[in-house]
PDB file of C-alpha atoms in Angstrom:
ATOM      1  CA  MET B   1     -13.787  -8.686  15.304  1.00 32.00           C
ATOM      2  CA  LEU B   2     -10.805  -8.786  12.968  1.00 32.00           C
ATOM      3  CA  ILE B   3      -8.792  -6.302  13.834  1.00 37.00           C
ATOM      4  CA  LEU B   4      -5.087  -6.190  11.952  1.00 39.00           C
ATOM      5  CA  ALA B   5      -2.217  -3.707  12.472  1.00 44.00           C
ATOM      6  CA  GLY B   6      -0.255  -1.468  10.345  1.00 45.00           C
ATOM      7  CA  THR B   7       2.484  -3.001   7.822  1.00 42.00           C
ATOM      8  CA  TYR B   8       5.774  -0.356   7.464  1.00 39.00           C
ATOM      9  CA  VAL B   9       7.544  -0.687   4.459  1.00 41.00           C
ATOM     10  CA  TYR B  10      10.827   0.839   3.976  1.00 41.00           C
ATOM     11  CA  ARG B  11      12.007   2.418   0.915  1.00 41.00           C
ATOM     12  CA  GLN B  12      15.287   3.391   1.298  1.00 46.00           C
ATOM     13  CA  ASN B  13      16.099   3.844  -1.735  1.00 43.00           C
ATOM     14  CA  THR B  14      13.001   5.835  -3.516  1.00 60.00           C
ATOM     15  CA  PRO B  15      14.427   9.178  -3.751  1.00 65.00           C
ATOM     16  CA  GLY B  16      11.593  11.561  -2.224  1.00 86.00           C
ATOM     17  CA  VAL B  17       9.464   9.006  -0.764  1.00 93.00           C
ATOM     18  CA  LEU B  18       9.570   9.304   3.167  1.00 94.00           C
ATOM     19  CA  VAL B  19       7.100   7.069   4.634  1.00 93.00           C
ATOM     20  CA  ASP B  20       5.171   4.281   2.818  1.00 93.00           C
ATOM     21  CA  GLU B  21       2.357   1.662   4.568  1.00 92.00           C
ATOM     22  CA  SER B  22      -0.465  -0.076   4.713  1.00 90.00           C
ATOM     23  CA  GLY B  23      -2.608  -2.506   6.681  1.00 88.00           C
ATOM     24  CA  SER B  24      -5.972  -2.390   7.596  1.00 83.00           C
ATOM     25  CA  GLY B  25      -8.340  -2.537  10.609  1.00 72.00           C
ATOM     26  CA  PRO B  26     -10.354  -0.386  12.420  1.00 69.00           C
ATOM     27  CA  GLY B  27      -8.810   1.628  15.927  1.00 68.00           C
ATOM     28  CA  GLY B  28      -6.243   5.267  16.896  1.00 75.00           C
ATOM     29  CA  GLU B  29      -3.436   3.420  14.764  1.00 84.00           C
ATOM     30  CA  THR B  30      -0.013   6.105  15.043  1.00 88.00           C
ATOM     31  CA  THR B  31       2.117   5.587  12.226  1.00 89.00           C
ATOM     32  CA  GLU B  32       5.733   5.629  12.044  1.00 91.00           C
ATOM     33  CA  ILE B  33       7.091   9.852  12.210  1.00 94.00           C
ATOM     34  CA  PHE B  34       8.714  11.734   9.244  1.00 95.00           C
ATOM     35  CA  THR B  35      10.457  15.136   9.477  1.00 96.00           C
ATOM     36  CA  VAL B  36       9.837  17.439   6.335  1.00 95.00           C
ATOM     37  CA  SER B  37      11.655  20.873   5.612  1.00 94.00           C
ATOM     38  CA  GLY B  38       8.823  21.787   2.763  1.00 92.00           C
ATOM     39  CA  ASP B  39       5.899  21.903   0.805  1.00 95.00           C
ATOM     40  CA  TRP B  40       4.932  17.493   0.836  1.00 97.00           C
ATOM     41  CA  ASP B  41       2.186  14.892  -0.296  1.00 97.00           C
ATOM     42  CA  LEU B  42       0.384  12.572   0.735  1.00 97.00           C
ATOM     43  CA  ARG B  43      -1.282  10.462  -1.354  1.00 97.00           C
ATOM     44  CA  TRP B  44      -3.338   7.828  -0.211  1.00 96.00           C
ATOM     45  CA  SER B  45      -6.557   5.264  -0.738  1.00 95.00           C
ATOM     46  CA  TYR B  46      -8.547   2.655   0.898  1.00 92.00           C
ATOM     47  CA  ASP B  47     -10.640  -0.427   0.295  1.00 90.00           C
ATOM     48  CA  CYS B  48     -13.461  -1.402   2.637  1.00 83.00           C
ATOM     49  CA  SER B  49     -16.696  -2.086   0.481  1.00 75.00           C
ATOM     50  CA  SER B  50     -18.195  -5.583   0.145  1.00 59.00           C
ATOM     51  CA  SER B  51     -15.321  -6.787  -2.879  1.00 51.00           C
ATOM     52  CA  LEU B  52     -13.687  -7.388   0.305  1.00 49.00           C
ATOM     53  CA  GLY B  53     -15.060 -10.584   1.259  1.00 49.00           C
ATOM     54  CA  SER B  54     -17.357 -10.685   4.959  1.00 49.00           C
ATOM     55  CA  GLN B  55     -15.178  -8.748   7.467  1.00 52.00           C
ATOM     56  CA  TYR B  56     -16.417  -6.089   5.873  1.00 47.00           C
ATOM     57  CA  ALA B  57     -19.240  -5.830   4.424  1.00 47.00           C
ATOM     58  CA  ARG B  58     -20.363  -5.782   7.649  1.00 51.00           C
ATOM     59  CA  VAL B  59     -19.783  -2.673   9.099  1.00 51.00           C
ATOM     60  CA  ASP B  60     -22.394   0.438   9.453  1.00 60.00           C
ATOM     61  CA  LYS B  61     -20.322   2.882   7.418  1.00 70.00           C
ATOM     62  CA  CYS B  62     -16.828   3.557   6.114  1.00 81.00           C
ATOM     63  CA  ASP B  63     -14.536   5.629   7.300  1.00 85.00           C
ATOM     64  CA  PHE B  64     -11.049   6.405   6.625  1.00 89.00           C
ATOM     65  CA  PHE B  65      -9.697   9.576   8.601  1.00 92.00           C
ATOM     66  CA  LEU B  66      -5.463  10.100   8.753  1.00 94.00           C
ATOM     67  CA  THR B  67      -4.656  12.366  11.145  1.00 94.00           C
ATOM     68  CA  VAL B  68      -1.805  14.697  10.209  1.00 96.00           C
ATOM     69  CA  LYS B  69      -0.261  14.812  14.764  1.00 95.00           C
ATOM     70  CA  GLN B  70       2.698  17.169  15.154  1.00 95.00           C
ATOM     71  CA  LEU B  71       5.798  15.627  17.442  1.00 94.00           C
ATOM     72  CA  SER B  72       6.491  18.538  18.971  1.00 93.00           C
ATOM     73  CA  ASN B  73       3.697  18.851  21.091  1.00 93.00           C
ATOM     74  CA  CYS B  74       1.128  15.041  19.776  1.00 92.00           C
ATOM     75  CA  GLN B  75      -1.518  17.948  18.270  1.00 94.00           C
ATOM     76  CA  VAL B  76      -3.042  18.122  15.096  1.00 95.00           C
ATOM     77  CA  SER B  77      -0.923  19.906  12.979  1.00 95.00           C
ATOM     78  CA  PRO B  78      -2.594  23.135  12.135  1.00 93.00           C
ATOM     79  CA  GLY B  79      -0.861  23.929   9.161  1.00 92.00           C
ATOM     80  CA  ASN B  80      -1.316  20.621   7.236  1.00 95.00           C
ATOM     81  CA  GLN B  81      -4.136  18.980   6.178  1.00 95.00           C
ATOM     82  CA  GLY B  82      -4.587  15.036   6.615  1.00 95.00           C
ATOM     83  CA  VAL B  83      -7.222  12.712   5.264  1.00 95.00           C
ATOM     84  CA  THR B  84     -11.338  12.332   6.323  1.00 92.00           C
ATOM     85  CA  GLN B  85     -13.575  10.272   3.699  1.00 89.00           C
ATOM     86  CA  HIS B  86     -16.504   9.003   3.762  1.00 86.00           C
ATOM     87  CA  GLY B  87     -17.963   5.729   1.456  1.00 83.00           C
ATOM     88  CA  GLY B  88     -16.886   2.117   0.425  1.00 83.00           C
ATOM     89  CA  LYS B  89     -13.754   3.057  -1.626  1.00 88.00           C
ATOM     90  CA  ASN B  90     -11.625   5.613  -2.824  1.00 92.00           C
ATOM     91  CA  GLN B  91      -7.927   7.799  -3.445  1.00 95.00           C
ATOM     92  CA  GLY B  92      -6.268  11.241  -3.992  1.00 96.00           C
ATOM     93  CA  ALA B  93      -2.726  13.300  -3.477  1.00 96.00           C
ATOM     94  CA  VAL B  94      -2.511  16.481  -0.578  1.00 96.00           C
ATOM     95  CA  HIS B  95      -0.629  18.696  -0.862  1.00 97.00           C
ATOM     96  CA  ASN B  96       0.637  20.307   2.417  1.00 97.00           C
ATOM     97  CA  HIS B  97       2.874  23.341   2.570  1.00 95.00           C
ATOM     98  CA  ALA B  98       4.068  23.221   6.080  1.00 95.00           C
ATOM     99  CA  GLY B  99       6.698  21.049   7.240  1.00 95.00           C
ATOM    100  CA  GLY B 100       8.243  19.467  10.502  1.00 96.00           C
ATOM    101  CA  THR B 101       8.269  16.099  12.316  1.00 96.00           C
ATOM    102  CA  PHE B 102       5.069  14.299  12.421  1.00 96.00           C
ATOM    103  CA  TYR B 103       3.342  11.151  12.742  1.00 95.00           C
ATOM    104  CA  PHE B 104      -0.251  10.389  11.857  1.00 94.00           C
ATOM    105  CA  VAL B 105      -3.158   8.406  13.359  1.00 92.00           C
ATOM    106  CA  ILE B 106      -5.661   6.517  11.363  1.00 91.00           C
ATOM    107  CA  ASP B 107      -8.570   5.310  12.361  1.00 89.00           C
ATOM    108  CA  ALA B 108     -10.381   3.545   9.393  1.00 85.00           C
ATOM    109  CA  TYR B 109     -12.504   0.456   8.278  1.00 80.00           C
ATOM    110  CA  GLY B 110     -11.162  -1.911   5.601  1.00 83.00           C
ATOM    111  CA  SER B 111      -7.691  -1.787   4.066  1.00 89.00           C
ATOM    112  CA  TRP B 112      -5.682   1.491   3.469  1.00 91.00           C
ATOM    113  CA  THR B 113      -2.501   2.727   1.906  1.00 93.00           C
ATOM    114  CA  PHE B 114      -0.398   5.759   1.390  1.00 94.00           C
ATOM    115  CA  THR B 115       2.752   7.538   0.898  1.00 95.00           C
ATOM    116  CA  VAL B 116       4.233  10.884   1.766  1.00 96.00           C
ATOM    117  CA  SER B 117       7.397  12.367  -0.624  1.00 96.00           C
ATOM    118  CA  GLY B 118       9.001  15.432  -0.503  1.00 95.00           C
ATOM    119  CA  PRO B 119      12.447  16.864   1.143  1.00 95.00           C
ATOM    120  CA  GLY B 120      13.233  15.012   4.891  1.00 95.00           C
ATOM    121  CA  ARG B 121      13.497  11.868   6.013  1.00 93.00           C
ATOM    122  CA  GLY B 122      11.482   8.617   7.719  1.00 92.00           C
ATOM    123  CA  TRP B 123      12.620   7.473  10.885  1.00 91.00           C
ATOM    124  CA  GLY B 124      11.334   4.204  10.175  1.00 86.00           C
ATOM    125  CA  ILE B 125      10.112   4.674  14.279  1.00 87.00           C
ATOM    126  CA  GLY B 126       6.628   4.924  15.973  1.00 85.00           C
ATOM    127  CA  PRO B 127       5.683   8.607  17.430  1.00 84.00           C
ATOM    128  CA  ALA B 128       7.655   9.338  21.180  1.00 79.00           C
ATOM    129  CA  HIS B 129       5.934   7.230  24.055  1.00 78.00           C
ATOM    130  CA  TYR B 130       4.886  10.599  25.675  1.00 78.00           C
ATOM    131  CA  CYS B 131       2.084  10.883  22.666  1.00 82.00           C
ATOM    132  CA  SER B 132      -0.351   8.974  24.010  1.00 74.00           C
ATOM    133  CA  GLU B 133      -3.603   8.069  20.761  1.00 71.00           C
ATOM    134  CA  GLY B 134      -6.017   6.492  23.518  1.00 55.00           C
TER     135      GLY B 134
END
């Protein structure tokens, strides 16, 4: 089984982009912390179709879960929506309205990418050590 960690791409010079991440592989990966002070957008895409080669062709099901977690208590954010998708390939945008300090947990097969934009800042670090995702 091939498991690759996501990569962090920081866009310090792009106004409004707080987080820009991409990666591949399954499993409970956590992302950079970000703080927003109002409405924010989550733009995402994933692909685990057979066109990516044999490493994903043997996957029985193709799921992409991007869960918004609150940094304050490491729980799912009740005021913000993440992504739950099934199938080989898709993309979209989610418009959220609750501000705060958050991170994501990604469970996915195949390749994925997402950006967060809005008023605030990306921290450039992962979730606090007390947030256990396992």
